[in-house]
Every structure is written in structure tokens, then in C-alpha cells.
Coordinates of C-alpha atoms and ligand atoms in Angstrom, one line a residue:
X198 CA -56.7 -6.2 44.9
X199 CA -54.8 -9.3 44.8
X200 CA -51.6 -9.1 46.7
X201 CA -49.1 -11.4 44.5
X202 CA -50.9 -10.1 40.8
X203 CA -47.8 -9.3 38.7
X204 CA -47.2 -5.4 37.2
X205 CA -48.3 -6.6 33.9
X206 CA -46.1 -4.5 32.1
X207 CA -42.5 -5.6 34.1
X208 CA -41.5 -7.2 30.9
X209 CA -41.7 -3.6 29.5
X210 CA -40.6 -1.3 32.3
X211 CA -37.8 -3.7 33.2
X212 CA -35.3 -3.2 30.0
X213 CA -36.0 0.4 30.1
X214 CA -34.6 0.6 33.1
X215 CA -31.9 -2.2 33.0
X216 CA -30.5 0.0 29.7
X217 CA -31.2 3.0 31.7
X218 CA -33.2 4.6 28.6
X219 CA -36.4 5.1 31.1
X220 CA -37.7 8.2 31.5
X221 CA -37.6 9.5 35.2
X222 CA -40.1 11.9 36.6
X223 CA -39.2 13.5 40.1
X224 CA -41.6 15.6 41.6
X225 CA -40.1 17.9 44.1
X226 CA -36.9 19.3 43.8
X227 CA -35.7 19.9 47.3
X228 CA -33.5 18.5 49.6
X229 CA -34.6 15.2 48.3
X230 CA -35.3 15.5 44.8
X231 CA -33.0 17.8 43.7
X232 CA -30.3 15.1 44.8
X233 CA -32.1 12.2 43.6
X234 CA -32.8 13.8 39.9
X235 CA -29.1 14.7 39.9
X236 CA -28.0 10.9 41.0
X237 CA -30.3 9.7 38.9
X238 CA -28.8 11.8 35.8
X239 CA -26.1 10.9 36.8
X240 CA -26.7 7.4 36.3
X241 CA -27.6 7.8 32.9
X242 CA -31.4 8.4 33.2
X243 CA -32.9 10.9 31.0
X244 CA -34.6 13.1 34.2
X245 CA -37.3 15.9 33.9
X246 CA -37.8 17.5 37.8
X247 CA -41.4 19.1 38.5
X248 CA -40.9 21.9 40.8
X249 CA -43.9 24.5 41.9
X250 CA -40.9 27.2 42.5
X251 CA -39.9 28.8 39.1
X252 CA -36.6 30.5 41.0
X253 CA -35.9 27.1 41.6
X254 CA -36.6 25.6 38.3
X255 CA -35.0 28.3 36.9
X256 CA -31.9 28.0 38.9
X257 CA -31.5 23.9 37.9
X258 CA -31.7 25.2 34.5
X259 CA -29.0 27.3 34.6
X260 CA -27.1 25.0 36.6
X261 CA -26.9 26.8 39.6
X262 CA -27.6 24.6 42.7
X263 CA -29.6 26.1 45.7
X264 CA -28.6 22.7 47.9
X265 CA -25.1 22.5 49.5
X266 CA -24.7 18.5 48.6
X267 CA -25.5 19.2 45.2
X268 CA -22.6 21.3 43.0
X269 CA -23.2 23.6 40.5
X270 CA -20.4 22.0 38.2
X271 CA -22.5 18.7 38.5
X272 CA -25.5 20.5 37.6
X273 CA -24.6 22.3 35.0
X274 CA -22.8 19.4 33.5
X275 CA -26.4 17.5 33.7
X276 CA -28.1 20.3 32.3
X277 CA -25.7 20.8 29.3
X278 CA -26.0 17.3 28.0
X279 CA -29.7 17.3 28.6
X280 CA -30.1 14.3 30.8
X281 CA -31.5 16.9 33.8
X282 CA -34.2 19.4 32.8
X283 CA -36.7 21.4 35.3
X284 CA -40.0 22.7 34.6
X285 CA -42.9 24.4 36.7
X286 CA -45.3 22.4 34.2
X287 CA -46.5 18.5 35.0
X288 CA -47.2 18.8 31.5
X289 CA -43.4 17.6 30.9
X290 CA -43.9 14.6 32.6
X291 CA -45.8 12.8 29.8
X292 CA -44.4 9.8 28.3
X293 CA -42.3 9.2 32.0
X294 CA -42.0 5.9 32.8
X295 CA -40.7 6.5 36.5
X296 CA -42.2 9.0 38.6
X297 CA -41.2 10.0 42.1
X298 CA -42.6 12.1 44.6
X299 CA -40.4 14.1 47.1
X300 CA -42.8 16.6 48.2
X301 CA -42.4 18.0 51.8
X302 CA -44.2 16.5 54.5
X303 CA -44.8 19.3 57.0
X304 CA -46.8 19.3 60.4
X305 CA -50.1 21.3 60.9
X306 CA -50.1 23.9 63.8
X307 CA -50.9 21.5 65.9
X308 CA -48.8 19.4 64.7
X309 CA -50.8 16.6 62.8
X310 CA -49.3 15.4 59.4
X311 CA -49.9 17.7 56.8
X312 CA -50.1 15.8 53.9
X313 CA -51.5 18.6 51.6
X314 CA -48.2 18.9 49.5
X315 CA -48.1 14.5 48.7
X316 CA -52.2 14.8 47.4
X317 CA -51.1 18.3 46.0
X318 CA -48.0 16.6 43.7
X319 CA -50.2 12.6 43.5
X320 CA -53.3 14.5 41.9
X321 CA -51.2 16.5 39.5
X322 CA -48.7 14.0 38.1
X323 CA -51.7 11.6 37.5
X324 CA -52.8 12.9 34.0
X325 CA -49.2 11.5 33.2
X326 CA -49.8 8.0 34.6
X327 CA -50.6 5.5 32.8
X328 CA -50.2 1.8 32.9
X329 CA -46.8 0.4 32.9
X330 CA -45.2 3.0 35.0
X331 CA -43.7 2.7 38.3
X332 CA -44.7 5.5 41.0
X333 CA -42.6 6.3 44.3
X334 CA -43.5 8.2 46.8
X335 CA -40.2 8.8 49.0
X336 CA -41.4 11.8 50.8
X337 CA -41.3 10.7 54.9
X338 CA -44.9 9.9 56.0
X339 CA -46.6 8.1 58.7
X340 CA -46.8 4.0 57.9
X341 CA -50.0 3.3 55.5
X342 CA -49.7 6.3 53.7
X343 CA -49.2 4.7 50.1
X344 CA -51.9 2.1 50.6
X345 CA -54.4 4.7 52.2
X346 CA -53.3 7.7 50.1
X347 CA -51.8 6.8 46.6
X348 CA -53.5 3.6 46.2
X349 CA -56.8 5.4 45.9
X350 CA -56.1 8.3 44.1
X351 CA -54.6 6.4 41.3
X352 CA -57.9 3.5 41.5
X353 CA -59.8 6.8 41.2
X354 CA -58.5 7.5 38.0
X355 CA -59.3 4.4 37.0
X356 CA -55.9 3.0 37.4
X357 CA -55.1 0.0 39.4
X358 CA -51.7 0.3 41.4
X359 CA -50.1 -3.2 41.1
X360 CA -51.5 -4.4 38.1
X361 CA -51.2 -2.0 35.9
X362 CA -49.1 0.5 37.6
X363 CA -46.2 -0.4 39.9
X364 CA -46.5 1.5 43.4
X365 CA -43.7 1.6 46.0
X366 CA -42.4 3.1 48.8
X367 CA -38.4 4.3 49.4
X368 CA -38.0 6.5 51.9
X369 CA -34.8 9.2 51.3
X370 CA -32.4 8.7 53.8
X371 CA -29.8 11.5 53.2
X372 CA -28.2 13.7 55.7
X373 CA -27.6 16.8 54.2
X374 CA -23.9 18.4 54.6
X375 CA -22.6 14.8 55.9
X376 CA -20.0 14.2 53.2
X377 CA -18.9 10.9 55.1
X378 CA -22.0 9.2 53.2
X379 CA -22.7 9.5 49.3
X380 CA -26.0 9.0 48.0
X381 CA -24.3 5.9 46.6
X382 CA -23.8 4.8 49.5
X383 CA -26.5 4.9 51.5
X384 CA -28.9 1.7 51.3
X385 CA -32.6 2.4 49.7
X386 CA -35.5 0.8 51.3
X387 CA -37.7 -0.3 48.9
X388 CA -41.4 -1.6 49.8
X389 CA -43.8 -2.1 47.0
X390 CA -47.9 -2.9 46.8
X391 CA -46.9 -6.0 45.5
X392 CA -43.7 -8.5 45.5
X393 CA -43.5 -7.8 41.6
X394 CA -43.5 -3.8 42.5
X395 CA -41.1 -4.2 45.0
X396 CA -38.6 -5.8 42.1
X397 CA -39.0 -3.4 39.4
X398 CA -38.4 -0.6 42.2
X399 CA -35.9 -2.5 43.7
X400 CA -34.1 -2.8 39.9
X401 CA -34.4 0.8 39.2
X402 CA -32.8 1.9 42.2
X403 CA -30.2 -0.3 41.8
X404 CA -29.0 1.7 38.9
X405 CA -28.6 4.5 41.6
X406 CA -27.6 3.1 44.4
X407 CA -25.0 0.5 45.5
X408 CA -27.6 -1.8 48.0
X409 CA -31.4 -1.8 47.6
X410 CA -32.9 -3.6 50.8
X411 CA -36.6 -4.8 49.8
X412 CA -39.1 -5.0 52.5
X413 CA -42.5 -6.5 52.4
X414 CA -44.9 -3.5 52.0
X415 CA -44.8 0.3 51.3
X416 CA -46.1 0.2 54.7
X417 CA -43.1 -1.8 56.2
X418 CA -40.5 1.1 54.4
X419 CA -42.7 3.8 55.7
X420 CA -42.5 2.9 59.5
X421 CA -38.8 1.8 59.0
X422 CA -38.3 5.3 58.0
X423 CA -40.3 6.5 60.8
X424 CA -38.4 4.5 63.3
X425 CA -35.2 5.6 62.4
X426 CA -36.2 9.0 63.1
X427 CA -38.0 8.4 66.1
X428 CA -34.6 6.5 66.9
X429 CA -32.3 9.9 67.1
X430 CA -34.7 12.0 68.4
X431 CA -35.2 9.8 71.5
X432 CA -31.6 9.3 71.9
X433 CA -30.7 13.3 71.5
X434 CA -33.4 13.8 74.3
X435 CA -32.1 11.3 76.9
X436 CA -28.4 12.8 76.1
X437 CA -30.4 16.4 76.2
X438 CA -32.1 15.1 79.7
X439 CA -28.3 13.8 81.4
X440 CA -27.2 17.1 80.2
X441 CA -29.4 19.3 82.0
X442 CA -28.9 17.0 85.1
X443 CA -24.7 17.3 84.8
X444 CA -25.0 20.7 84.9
X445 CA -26.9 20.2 88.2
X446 CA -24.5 18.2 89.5
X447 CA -21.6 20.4 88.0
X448 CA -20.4 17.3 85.8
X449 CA -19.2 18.1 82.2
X450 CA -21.4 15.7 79.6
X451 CA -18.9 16.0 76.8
X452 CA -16.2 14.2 78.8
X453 CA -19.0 11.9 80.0
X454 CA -20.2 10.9 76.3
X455 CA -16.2 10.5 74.9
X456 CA -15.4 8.3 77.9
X457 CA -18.5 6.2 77.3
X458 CA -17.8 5.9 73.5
X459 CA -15.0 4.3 74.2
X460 CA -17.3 1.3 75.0
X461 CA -16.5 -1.3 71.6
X462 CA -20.0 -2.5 71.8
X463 CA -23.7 -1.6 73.0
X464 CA -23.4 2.2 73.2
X465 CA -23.7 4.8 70.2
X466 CA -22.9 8.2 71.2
X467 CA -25.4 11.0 70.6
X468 CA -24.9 14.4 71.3
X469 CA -26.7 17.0 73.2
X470 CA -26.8 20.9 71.4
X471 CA -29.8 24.2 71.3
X472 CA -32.4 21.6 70.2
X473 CA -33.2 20.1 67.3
X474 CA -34.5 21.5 64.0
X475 CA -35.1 20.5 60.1
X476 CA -37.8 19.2 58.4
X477 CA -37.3 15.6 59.9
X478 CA -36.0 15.2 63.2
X479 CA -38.5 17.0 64.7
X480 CA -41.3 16.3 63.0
X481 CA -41.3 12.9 61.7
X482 CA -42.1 11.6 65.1
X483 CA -45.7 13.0 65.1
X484 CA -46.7 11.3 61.9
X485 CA -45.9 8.3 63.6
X486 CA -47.7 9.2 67.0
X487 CA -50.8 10.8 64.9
X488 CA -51.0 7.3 63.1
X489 CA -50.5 5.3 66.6
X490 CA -53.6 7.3 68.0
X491 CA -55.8 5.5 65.6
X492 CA -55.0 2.4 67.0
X493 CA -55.7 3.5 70.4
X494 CA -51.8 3.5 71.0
X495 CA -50.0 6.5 72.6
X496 CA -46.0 6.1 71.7
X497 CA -45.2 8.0 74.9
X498 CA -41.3 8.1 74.0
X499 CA -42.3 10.2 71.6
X500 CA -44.1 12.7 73.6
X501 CA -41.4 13.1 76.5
X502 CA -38.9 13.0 74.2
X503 CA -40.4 16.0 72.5
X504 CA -41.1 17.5 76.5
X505 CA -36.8 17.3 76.8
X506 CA -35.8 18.6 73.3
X507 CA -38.0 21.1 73.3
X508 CA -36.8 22.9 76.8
X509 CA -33.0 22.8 75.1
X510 CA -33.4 26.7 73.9
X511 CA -34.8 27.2 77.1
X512 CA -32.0 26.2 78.9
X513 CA -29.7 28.0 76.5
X514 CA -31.3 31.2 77.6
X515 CA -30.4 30.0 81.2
X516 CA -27.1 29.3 80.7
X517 CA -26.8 32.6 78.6
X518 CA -28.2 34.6 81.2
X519 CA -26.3 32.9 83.7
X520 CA -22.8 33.4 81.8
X521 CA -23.6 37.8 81.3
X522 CA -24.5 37.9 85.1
X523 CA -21.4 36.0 86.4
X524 CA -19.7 38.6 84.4
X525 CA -21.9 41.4 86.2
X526 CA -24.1 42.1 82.8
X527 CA -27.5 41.9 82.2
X528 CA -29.2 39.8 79.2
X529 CA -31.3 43.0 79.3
X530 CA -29.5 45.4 77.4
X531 CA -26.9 42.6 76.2
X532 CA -25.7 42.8 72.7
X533 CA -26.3 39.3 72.0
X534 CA -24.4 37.3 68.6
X535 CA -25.7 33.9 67.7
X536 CA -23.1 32.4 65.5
X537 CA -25.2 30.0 63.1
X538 CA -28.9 30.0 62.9
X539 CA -29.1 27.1 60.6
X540 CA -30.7 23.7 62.3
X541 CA -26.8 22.1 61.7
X542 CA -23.6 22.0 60.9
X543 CA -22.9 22.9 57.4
X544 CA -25.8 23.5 55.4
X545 CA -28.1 26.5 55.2
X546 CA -31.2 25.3 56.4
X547 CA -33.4 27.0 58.8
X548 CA -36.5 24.9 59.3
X549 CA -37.6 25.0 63.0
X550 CA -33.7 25.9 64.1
X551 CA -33.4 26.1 67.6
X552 CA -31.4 29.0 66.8
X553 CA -34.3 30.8 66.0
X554 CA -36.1 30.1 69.2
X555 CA -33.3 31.3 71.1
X556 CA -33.2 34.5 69.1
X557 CA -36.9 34.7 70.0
X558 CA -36.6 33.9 73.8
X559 CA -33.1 36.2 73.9
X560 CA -35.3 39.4 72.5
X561 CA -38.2 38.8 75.1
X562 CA -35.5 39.2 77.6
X563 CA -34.8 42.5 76.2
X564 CA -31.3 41.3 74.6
X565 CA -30.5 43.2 71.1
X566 CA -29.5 39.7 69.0
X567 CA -27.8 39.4 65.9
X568 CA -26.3 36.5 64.3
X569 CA -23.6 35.7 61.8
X570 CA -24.1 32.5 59.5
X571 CA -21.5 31.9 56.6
X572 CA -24.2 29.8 54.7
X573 CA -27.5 32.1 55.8
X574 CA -26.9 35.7 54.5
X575 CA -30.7 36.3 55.9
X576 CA -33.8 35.4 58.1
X577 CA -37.1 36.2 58.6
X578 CA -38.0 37.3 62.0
X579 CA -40.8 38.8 63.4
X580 CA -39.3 42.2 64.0
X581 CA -38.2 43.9 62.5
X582 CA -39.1 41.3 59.6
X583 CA -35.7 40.3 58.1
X584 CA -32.6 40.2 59.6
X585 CA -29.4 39.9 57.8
X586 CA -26.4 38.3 58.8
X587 CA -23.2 40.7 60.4
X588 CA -19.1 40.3 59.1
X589 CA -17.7 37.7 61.6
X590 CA -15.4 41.1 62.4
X591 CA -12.6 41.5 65.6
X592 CA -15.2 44.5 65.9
X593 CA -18.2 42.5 65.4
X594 CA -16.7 40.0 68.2
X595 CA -15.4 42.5 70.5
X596 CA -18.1 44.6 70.0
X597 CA -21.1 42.5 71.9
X598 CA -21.1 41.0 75.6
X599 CA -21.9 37.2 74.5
X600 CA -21.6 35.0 71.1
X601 CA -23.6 32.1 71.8
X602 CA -22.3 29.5 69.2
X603 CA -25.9 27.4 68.0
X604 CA -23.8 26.4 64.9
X605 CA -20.7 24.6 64.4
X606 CA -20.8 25.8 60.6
X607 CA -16.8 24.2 59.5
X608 CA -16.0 27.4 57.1
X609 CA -15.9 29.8 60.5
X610 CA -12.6 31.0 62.0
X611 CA -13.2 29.7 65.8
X612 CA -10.0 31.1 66.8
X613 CA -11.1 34.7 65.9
X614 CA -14.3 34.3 68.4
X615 CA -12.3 33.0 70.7
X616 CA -9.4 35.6 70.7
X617 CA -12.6 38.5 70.2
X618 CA -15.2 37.9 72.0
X619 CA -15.3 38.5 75.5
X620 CA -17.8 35.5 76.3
X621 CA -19.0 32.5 74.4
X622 CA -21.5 30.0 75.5
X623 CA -20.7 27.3 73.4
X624 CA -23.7 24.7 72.7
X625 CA -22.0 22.3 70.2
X626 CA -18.8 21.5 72.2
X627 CA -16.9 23.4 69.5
X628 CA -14.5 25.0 71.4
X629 CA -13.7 21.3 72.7
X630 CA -10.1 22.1 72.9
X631 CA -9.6 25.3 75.2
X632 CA -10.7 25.7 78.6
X633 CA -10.6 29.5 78.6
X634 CA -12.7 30.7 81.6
X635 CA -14.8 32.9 78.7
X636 CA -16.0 30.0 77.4
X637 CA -19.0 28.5 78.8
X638 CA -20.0 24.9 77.7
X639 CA -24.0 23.9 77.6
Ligands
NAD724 N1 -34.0 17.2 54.0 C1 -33.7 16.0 54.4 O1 -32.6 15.8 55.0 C2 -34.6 14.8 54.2 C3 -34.0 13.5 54.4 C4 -34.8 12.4 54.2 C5 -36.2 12.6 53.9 N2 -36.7 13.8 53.8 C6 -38.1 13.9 53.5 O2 -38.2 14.1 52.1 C7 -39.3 15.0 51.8 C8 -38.8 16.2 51.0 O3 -38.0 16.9 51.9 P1 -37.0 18.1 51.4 O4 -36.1 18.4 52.6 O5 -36.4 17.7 50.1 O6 -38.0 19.3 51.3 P2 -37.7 20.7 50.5 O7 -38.7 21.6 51.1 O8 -36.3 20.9 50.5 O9 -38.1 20.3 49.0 C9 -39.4 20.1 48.6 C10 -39.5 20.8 47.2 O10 -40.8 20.4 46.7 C11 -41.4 21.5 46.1 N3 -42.8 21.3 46.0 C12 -43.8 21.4 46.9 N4 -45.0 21.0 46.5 C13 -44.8 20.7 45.2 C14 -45.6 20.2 44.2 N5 -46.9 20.0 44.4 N6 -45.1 19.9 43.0 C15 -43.8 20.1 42.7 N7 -42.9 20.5 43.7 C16 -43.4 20.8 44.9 C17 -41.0 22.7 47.0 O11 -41.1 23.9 46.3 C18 -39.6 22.3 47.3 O12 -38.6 22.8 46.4 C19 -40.0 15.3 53.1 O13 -41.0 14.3 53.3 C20 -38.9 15.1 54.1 O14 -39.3 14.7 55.4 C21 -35.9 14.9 53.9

């Protein structure tokens, strides 16, 4: 395919979406898409969202939101006026002019890219393609993924991507339950097969979005996305890696990271915690390491970054097991409360929590754990199966021999654990402002 052929229908595509009378397709509605469909409603956009759950589906319909960024009265405001519909069926997303994809993009078991869920949602939205549409894929993915993937799949069908259909790249940047950044605000990458699909997808999110930055390929805004990613989850192991050697040397990190972030220039500060969890952090890294492997490249940051996050929970456990036996308990026997099992601060998602790894680890100890999360009434464990959460009670408090604090949820009363519980291993520097001698800092 010829690299500077124009998306021969721009002239069409462009002042649907300039009046913003284009239909929009989002495929997905998660994190991501759920978001995006409403921003995009928002905007004016007449939005259809294709979503394999029908709770969820149902649940958009009704206006009720399942995602903490995304409020019900928005929703329902969407939903009344008809400018946000969701359906199980791809059926509904005939006569789109825009569709996007933000499917997940989970690892294997061992941890290759699992691209099952972007082929799943490409091959089923393509009875709906047809020339002079634009397609996105935002979902995260390792760099050549459009080109390799998407590309084919629509030539397959007889379509060619860049001619006839404009393909891009945008990869979501969001960060759930960080109200300091609307999805306004945040700048869209926007990559496209050609320069001509990089404009029409740089002039649709534009209706969306304050700045649109256009790179040179789908493959450019894929390992920009990558790298970002790669980016904190390197930085959170080196501050994870002087952690675990301050508490060798008896130095207090926190004090260590303030003081340093005083520096005007050259230093960001990153914060060490459990671990890390969600559906990017720790996983987007592979898909970039998988890919590298192909060109006989190991990204070794990656790798010993991994090694250092990964023993976080571990060390929690230590630390834990330190705290009970300073205070002459066992963690065998201990009644154990993890306050917050979701992966951060202020949203209810449990995707590869470090929470949950301590829960495991605390258990094959012999500890009896429970946990308390103001945004996660319940979690799936494997015994005995579920688990719900317990009342942040004085009894609840008073009643077990450690609250380790994995969660710095905002709605929790921190002076109730404090005054309760007799001992509190705190791993988010929560408790910043007392130096209590019950209160143990990672
Ligand atoms: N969550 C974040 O903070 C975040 C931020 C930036 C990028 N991303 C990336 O965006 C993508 C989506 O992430 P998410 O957090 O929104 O995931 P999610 O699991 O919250 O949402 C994905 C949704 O897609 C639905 N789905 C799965 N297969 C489908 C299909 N074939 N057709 C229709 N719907 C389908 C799922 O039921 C789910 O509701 C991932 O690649 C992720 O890495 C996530």
C-alpha cells in the first residue's frame, strides 16, 4: 500500500465530524470506553457502545455507571437524550462512521500479549466497516500491532485500510480516580496508516479533546504508549529497590523522597507501596519486551524492574510479620485486616492488586485475613471462594492484632484505625502525619 494515498472519502468523513453529526462506534465499554463513549456524547456525537457484558450494557442503559470517573447523572443525562446507547449486538453498529476499539489487552499465563479480545472485537465490527469510515484501535498493545493486526484483517475483507478506510492508532491515557486530570485535558496521541488518516483522526478527536499530538505511524503512538508505561514501572521499582535497602540501613524513604522533590528540576518523585497492580502498569511492559524479543533485543529494565516490584508483597509479609513479633504475636494465628484490596487509591479495581497477593502470602502463613474496602464490597479468593468486605468498626479495629493499610482509599476514617487498632503497617505513607510507635511504615 502506498504510504501518502489519501482516505478517499476525507471530503465525506471530515464534515460529519467537524458538525459532529458522525456516528461513533466504541467497542468496549470499560475503563476506557465507557469514558470515551460518554466524552464523546458529550461532545455532541450520536454514540452506540458494543459491550459483550449484558449487566453492563444494561447498566449504561439505565444510566447507572459501573466506573468511578464516570457519574450516573452524566450517564443518565446521555442516555435520556439518546446520544449514548449500549447494546450486546455489533449489529447496531451499522451505518457508524467512527469506530473504536477499547478492548482489554491482557497477558497469557506466561505472560505474552494476549491479543484474543482486539481480533475478538476487529473480526466482529468488520461486517460494519465499510469504506469511508475511520477505525481506532486505542486498546494498549505492543508497537506494530495495527499494521500487523488490523491492517490485515480489514484487507482480508477486502477492504483497504488507508484508501478506503482510515486506520489509526490513539492510545487512552486516563488514570482512573485521578480527578486532577479530565479527559479533556489529557493530550491524545494520534498515529494513523497514512498522513491523511492521521488528520481525520486527529480532527475527530479534536472535538473531544483540548490537544491532539499526531505522530508519524500507528506504530509510533503504540510504543509511545508503551514507553510511558514502561516509564513508571521502572521508576516505582528503583524507588521500590532504595526502599527495601533504607529499611536495611534503618533510613525512612518517605522523608528521603519529600526532601529530594524539593529539587526544581531533574527529579520526579515516585512512590514506593505493596506492589503494583491494574491492567496496565504491570502488564504493558511485556507486550513491549515480547515484541523486543523478535528483534533479538532483550529490554532488561523491564525484566529487573519486574524482579523488584514483584518482591514488594513479599516484603510486606516481612514487615508484617516483623511488626506482630516485636509486639510478642505470631502471624500464625494473627487476625489479620487489610484495609483496601483495590490496585489504588480510589477506585474499585482489583486486577492483579498487590493486596491480593499479600492476602495470599498472609493465609500461607496461617494468618486469618480479612479486609475492608469502601469501594470493593467483595472478592474472589481461593478459599473459601468469596470473601466480603467487614464494617470499618471500633470492634472490627480493635478486634484483630494488625491492619495492614494496602489502600489509601480517601472516603476511609484514618483516625478511627489509628485510635482502634492496636498495630498498623502502613504501606502508602498514609498515616504520614503521626509517629505513633503502632504504626509501622514500609
Ligand atoms: N484502565 C485504565 O486505566 C487504562 C488506561 C489506559 C489504557 N488502558 C488500556 O485500554 C484497554 C481497555 O482497558 P479497560 O481498563 O477499559 O478494560 P476493561 O476490562 O475495564 O474494559 C474492557 C471492556 O471490554 C469488554 N469487551 C471485551 N471483549 C469485548 C468484545 N469483543 N466486544 C465488546 N466488548 C468487549 C469487556 O466486557 C469490558 O467491559 C486495555 O488495552 C488497557 O490496557 C486502560
Amino acid at each position: 500500500m502506498n504510504a501518502v494515498t489519501a482516505f478517499a472519502h476525507e471530503s465525506v468523513l471530515e464534515p460529519k465530524i467537524c458538525t459532529h453529526t458522525a456516528r461513533v462506534g466504541v467497542i468496549g465499554l470499560g475503563y476506557v470506553g465507557l469514558a470515551l463513549a460518554t466524552e464523546t456524547a458529550r461532545a455532541g456525537f450520536t454514540v452506540v457502545g458494543v459491550e459483550v457484558d449484558p449487566a453492563r450494557a444494561a447498566m449504561v442503559n439505565e444510566g447507572r455507571s459501573y466506573i468511578t470517573d464516570v457519574r450516573d447523572d452524566d450517564l443518565r443525562s446521555l442516555v435520556e437524550s439518546k446520544k449514548l446507547t449500549a447494546t450486546t449486538s455489533y449489529a447496531a453498529l451499522d451505518g457508524a462512521d467512527v469506530l473504536i476499539i477499547c478492548v482489554p489487552t491482557p497477558l497469557t499465563k506466561s505472560k505474552e500479549p494476549d491479543l484474543s479480545y482486539v481480533t475478538a472485537a476487529t473480526r466482529d465490527c468488520l461486517s460494519a466497516v465499510r469504506p469511508g469510515m475511520l477505525v481506532v484501535l486505542e486498546s494498549t498493545t505492543y508497537p506494530g500491532t495495527t499494521v500487523e493486526v488490523i491492517e490485515p484483517m480489514l484487507a482480508a475483507r477486502g477492504l483497504r485500510a488507508g484508501d478506503e478506510v482510515a486506520l489509526a492508532f490513539s492510545p487512552e491515557r486516563i488514570d482512573p480516580g485521578n480527578h486532577g486530570h479530565p479527559f479533556r485535558s489529557i493530550p491524545k496521541i494520534v498515529g494513523g496508516l497514512t498522513p491523511s488518516c492521521t488528520r481525520i483522526a486527529q480532527m475527530f478527536y479534536q472535538q473531544i479533546v483540548d490537544r491532539v499530538v499526531p505522530v508519524s505511524s500507528p506504530t509510533v503512538a503504540e510504543m509511545v504508549k508503551v514507553y510511558e508505561n514502561v516509564f513508571r514501572n521502572v521508576n516505582i521499582a528503583l524507588v521500590n529497590e532504595l526502599t527495601l535497602l533504607c529499611d536495611r540501613m534503618g533510613l525512612d524513604v518517605w522523608e528521603i523522597i519529600e526532601a529530594a522533590s524539593t529539587k526544581p528540576y531533574g527529579f520526579m518523585p515516585f512512590y514506593p507501596g505493596p506492589g503494583i497492580g491494574g491492567h496496565c502498569i504491570p502488564v504493558d511492559p511485556y507486550y513491549l519486551s515480547a515484541k523486543a524479543r523478535e528483534y533479538d533485543f532483550h529490554v532488561r529494565f523491564i525484566e529487573l524492574a519486574a524482579t523488584v516490584n514483584d518482591s514488594m508483597p513479599y516484603h510486606v509479609v516481612s514487615r508484617t510479620t516483623t511488626a506482630l513479633e516485636a509486639s510478642g504475636k505470631s502471624v500464625r494465628g494473627a487476625n489479620i485486616m487489610l484495609l483496601g484490596v483495590a490496585y489504588k487509591r480510589d477506585i474499585a479495581d482489583v486486577r492483579m492488586s498487590p493486596a491480593l497477593k499479600i492476602l495470599e502470602l498472609l493465609e500461607k502463613r496461617g494468618a486469618r485475613v480479612t479486609y475492608h474496602d469502601p469501594l470493593v464490597p467483595q472478592i474472589t479468593v481461593p478459599n473459601p471462594g468469596v470473601l466480603d468486605s467487614v464494617a470499618l468498626t471500633e470492634e472490627a479495629l480493635s478486634g484483630v492484632d494488625c491492619v495492614v493499610l494496602t489502600t489509601d482509599h480517601s472516603s476511609v476514617d484514618y483516625a478511627r484505625v489509628l485510635r482502634c487498632a492496636p498495630l498498623i503497617v502502613d504501606t502508602r505513607n498514609r498515616l504520614r502525619d503521626t509517629r505513633a510507635p503502632h504504626v509501622v511504615r514500609l
